[in-house]
mmCIF file of C-alpha atoms in Angstrom:
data_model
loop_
_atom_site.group_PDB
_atom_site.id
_atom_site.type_symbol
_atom_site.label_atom_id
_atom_site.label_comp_id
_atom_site.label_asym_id
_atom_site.label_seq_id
_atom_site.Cartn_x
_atom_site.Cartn_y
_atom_site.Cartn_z
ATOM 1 C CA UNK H 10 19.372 8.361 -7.993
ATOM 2 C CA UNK H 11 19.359 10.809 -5.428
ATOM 3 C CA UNK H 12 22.136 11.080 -2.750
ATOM 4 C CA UNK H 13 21.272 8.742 -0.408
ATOM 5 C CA UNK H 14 21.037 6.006 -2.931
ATOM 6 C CA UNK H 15 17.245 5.969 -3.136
ATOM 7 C CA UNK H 16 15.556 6.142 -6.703
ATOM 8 C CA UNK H 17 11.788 7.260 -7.820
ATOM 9 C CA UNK H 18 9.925 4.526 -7.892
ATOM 10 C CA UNK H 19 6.187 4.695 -9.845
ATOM 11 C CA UNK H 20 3.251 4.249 -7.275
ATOM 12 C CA UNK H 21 0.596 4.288 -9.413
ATOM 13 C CA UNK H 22 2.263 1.451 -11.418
ATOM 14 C CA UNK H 23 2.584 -0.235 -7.999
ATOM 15 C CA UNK H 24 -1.012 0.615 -7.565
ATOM 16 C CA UNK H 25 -2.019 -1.351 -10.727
ATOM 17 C CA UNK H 26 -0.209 -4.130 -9.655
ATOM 18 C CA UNK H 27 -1.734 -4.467 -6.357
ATOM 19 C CA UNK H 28 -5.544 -3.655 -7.939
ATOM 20 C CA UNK H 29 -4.867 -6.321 -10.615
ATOM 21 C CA UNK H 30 -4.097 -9.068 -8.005
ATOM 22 C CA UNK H 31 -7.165 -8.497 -5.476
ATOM 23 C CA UNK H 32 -9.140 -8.612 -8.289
ATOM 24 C CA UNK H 33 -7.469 -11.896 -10.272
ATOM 25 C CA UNK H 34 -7.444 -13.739 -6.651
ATOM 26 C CA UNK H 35 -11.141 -12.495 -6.127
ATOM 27 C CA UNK H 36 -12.425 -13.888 -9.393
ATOM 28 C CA UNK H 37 -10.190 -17.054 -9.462
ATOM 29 C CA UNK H 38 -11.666 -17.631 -6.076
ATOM 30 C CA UNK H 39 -15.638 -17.005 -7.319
ATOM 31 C CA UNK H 40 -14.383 -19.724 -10.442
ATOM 32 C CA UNK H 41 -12.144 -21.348 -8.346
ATOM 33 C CA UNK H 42 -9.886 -21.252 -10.902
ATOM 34 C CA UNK H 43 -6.325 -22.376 -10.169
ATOM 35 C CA UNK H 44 -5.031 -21.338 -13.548
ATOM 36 C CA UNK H 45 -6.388 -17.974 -12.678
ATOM 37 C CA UNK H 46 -4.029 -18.574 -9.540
ATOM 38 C CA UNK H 47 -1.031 -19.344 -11.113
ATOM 39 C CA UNK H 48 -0.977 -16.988 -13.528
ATOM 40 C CA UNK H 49 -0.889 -14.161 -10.385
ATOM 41 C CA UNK H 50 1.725 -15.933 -9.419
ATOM 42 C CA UNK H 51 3.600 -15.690 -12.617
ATOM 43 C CA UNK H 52 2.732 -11.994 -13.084
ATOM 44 C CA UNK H 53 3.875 -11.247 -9.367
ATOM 45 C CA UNK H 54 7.407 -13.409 -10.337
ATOM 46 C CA UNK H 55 8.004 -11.546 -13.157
ATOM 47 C CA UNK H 56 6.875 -8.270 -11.484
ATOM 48 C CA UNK H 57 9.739 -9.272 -8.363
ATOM 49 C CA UNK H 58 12.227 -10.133 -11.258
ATOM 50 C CA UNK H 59 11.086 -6.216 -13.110
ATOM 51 C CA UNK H 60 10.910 -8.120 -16.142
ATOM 52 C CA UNK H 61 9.899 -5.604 -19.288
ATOM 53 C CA UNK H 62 7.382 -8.241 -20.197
ATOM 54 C CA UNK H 63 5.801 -8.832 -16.927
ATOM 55 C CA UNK H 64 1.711 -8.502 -17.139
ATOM 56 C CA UNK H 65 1.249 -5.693 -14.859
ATOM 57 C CA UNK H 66 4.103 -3.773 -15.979
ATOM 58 C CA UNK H 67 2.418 -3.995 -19.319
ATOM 59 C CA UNK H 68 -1.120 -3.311 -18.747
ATOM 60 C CA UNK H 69 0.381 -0.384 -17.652
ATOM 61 C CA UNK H 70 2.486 0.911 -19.235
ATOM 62 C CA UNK H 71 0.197 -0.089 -23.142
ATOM 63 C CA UNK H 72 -3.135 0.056 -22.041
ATOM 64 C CA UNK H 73 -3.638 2.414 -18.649
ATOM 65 C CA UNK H 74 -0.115 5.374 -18.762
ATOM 66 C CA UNK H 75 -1.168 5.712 -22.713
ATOM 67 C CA UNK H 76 -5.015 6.477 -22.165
ATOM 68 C CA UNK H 77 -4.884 8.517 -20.146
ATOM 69 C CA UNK H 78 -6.736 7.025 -16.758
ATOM 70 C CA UNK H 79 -3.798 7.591 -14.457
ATOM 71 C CA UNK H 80 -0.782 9.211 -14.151
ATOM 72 C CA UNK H 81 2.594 8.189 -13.182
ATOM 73 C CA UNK H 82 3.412 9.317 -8.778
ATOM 74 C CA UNK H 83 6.851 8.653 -9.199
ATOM 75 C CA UNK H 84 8.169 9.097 -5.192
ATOM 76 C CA UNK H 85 11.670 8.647 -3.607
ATOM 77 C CA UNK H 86 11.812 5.457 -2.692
ATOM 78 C CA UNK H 87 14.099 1.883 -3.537
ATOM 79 C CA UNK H 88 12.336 -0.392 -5.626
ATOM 80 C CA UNK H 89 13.724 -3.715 -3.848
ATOM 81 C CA UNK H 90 11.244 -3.918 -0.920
ATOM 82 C CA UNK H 91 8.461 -3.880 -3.542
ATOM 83 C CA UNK H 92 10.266 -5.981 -5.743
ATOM 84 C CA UNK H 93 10.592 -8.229 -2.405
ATOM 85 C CA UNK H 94 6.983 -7.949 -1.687
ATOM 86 C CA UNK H 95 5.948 -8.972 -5.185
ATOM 87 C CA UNK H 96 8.092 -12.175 -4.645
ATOM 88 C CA UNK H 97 6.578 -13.229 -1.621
ATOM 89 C CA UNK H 98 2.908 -13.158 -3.126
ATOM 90 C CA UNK H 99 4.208 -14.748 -5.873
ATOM 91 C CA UNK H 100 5.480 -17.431 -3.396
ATOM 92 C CA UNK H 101 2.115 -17.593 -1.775
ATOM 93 C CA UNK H 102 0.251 -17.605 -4.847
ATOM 94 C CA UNK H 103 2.641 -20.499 -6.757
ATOM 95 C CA UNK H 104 1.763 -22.624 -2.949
ATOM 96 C CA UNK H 105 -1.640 -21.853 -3.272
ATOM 97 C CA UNK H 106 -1.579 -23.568 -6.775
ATOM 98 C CA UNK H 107 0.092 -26.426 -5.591
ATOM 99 C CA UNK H 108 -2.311 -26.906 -2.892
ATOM 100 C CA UNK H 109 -5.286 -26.427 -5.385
ATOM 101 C CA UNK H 110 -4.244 -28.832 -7.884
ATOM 102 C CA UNK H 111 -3.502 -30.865 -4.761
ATOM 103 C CA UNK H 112 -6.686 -31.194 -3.696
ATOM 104 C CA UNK H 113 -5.876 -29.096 -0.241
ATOM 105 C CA UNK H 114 -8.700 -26.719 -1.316
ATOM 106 C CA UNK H 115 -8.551 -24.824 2.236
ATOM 107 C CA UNK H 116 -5.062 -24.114 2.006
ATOM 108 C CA UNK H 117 -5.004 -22.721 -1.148
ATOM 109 C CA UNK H 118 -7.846 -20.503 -0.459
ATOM 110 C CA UNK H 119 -6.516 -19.315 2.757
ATOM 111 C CA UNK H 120 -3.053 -18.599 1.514
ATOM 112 C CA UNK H 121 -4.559 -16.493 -1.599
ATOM 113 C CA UNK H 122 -6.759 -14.864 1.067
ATOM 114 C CA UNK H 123 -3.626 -13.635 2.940
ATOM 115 C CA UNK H 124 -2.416 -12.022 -0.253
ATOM 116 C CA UNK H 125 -5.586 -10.531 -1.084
ATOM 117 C CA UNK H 126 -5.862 -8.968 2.124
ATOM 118 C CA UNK H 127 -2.038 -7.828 1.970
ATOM 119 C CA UNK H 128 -2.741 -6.541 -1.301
ATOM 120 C CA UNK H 129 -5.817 -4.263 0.138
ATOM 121 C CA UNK H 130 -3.634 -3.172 2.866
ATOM 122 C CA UNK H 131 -1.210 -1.887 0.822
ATOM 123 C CA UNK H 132 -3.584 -0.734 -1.715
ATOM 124 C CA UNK H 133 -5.793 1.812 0.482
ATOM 125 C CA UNK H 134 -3.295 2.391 3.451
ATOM 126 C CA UNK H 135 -0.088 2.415 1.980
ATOM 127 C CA UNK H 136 1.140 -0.262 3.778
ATOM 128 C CA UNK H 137 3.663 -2.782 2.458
ATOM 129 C CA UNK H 138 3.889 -5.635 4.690
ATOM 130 C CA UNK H 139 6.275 -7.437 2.155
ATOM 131 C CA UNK H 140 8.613 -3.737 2.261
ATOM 132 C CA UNK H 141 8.486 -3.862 5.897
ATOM 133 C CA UNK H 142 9.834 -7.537 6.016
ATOM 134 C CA UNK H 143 12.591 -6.512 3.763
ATOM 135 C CA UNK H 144 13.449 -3.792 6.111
ATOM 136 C CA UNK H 145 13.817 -5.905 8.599
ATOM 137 C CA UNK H 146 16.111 -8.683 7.151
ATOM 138 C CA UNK H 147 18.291 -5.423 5.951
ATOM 139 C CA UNK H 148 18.093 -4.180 9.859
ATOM 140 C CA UNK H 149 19.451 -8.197 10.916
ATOM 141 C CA UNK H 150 21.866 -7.952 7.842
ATOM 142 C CA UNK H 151 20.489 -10.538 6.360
ATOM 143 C CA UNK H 152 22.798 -10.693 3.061
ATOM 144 C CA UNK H 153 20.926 -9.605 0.051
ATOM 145 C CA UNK H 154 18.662 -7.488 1.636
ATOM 146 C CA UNK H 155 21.197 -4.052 1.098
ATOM 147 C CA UNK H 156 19.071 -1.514 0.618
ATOM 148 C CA UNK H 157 17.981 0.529 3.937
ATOM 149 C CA UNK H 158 15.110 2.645 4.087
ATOM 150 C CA UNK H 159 14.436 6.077 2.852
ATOM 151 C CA UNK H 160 14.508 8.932 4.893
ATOM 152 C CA UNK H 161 12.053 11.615 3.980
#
């Protein structure tokens, strides 16, 4: 923890997370696969929750950190907002289900299209939209959302 309150937070495990979702949603999508759907939604629950067991976390930490393929970035940064932002996709994700199994076909598919382009947003411009929301429930005091941004 640094003094400001900030701690290092992993990018390229955030990275992971965000590749493994555009491509889930992309192929659930192709099969239209609402299984496929929900479990993004799980893994992006458990991800907002930093459960040890969560998928992402894992594939990362077993499969890609011990090969060798990438590298830990670990930055300054709070974890929250992107523990926020993983929530919210999850929320998006878990209504997209509903709406699949629901028969509300367009719905779902628009709502998992929202994610998926969130996801590439964040993934090749750095851009957390789901951070940036959190920042600005902290900003209205909003309680629960404590954390203010970094300053670099």
């Amino acid at each position: 923890m640094t003094a400001s309150g900030a701690r290092k937070v992993d990018q390229t495990g955030l990275k992971v997370g965000q590749a493994l979702t555009i491509i889930l949603l992309i192929l659930a999508f192709i099969l239209n696969s609402a299984v496929l759907v929900l479990f993004v939604a799980i893994a992006q629950f458990l991800g907002a929750l930093a459960a040890p067991f969560a998928p992402y976390r894992l594939v990362y930490q077993n499969v890609l950190k011990p090969s060798g393929l990438l590298k830990p970035n670990l930055v300054i940064d709070n974890p929250e907002p992107h523990r926020f932002a993983f929530l919210v996709g999850a929320l998006f994700n878990g209504a997209a289900f509903i709406a699949l199994v629901s028969g509300a076909t367009v719905l779902a598919w628009v709502l998992v299209g929202i994610v998926v382009v969130l996801a590439n947003l964040n993934f090749w411009l750095n851009f957390c939209m789901g951070c940036w929301m959190y920042y600005q429930l902290n900003r209205l005091g909003l309680p629960g959302f404590t954390v203010t941004p970094v300053q670099r």
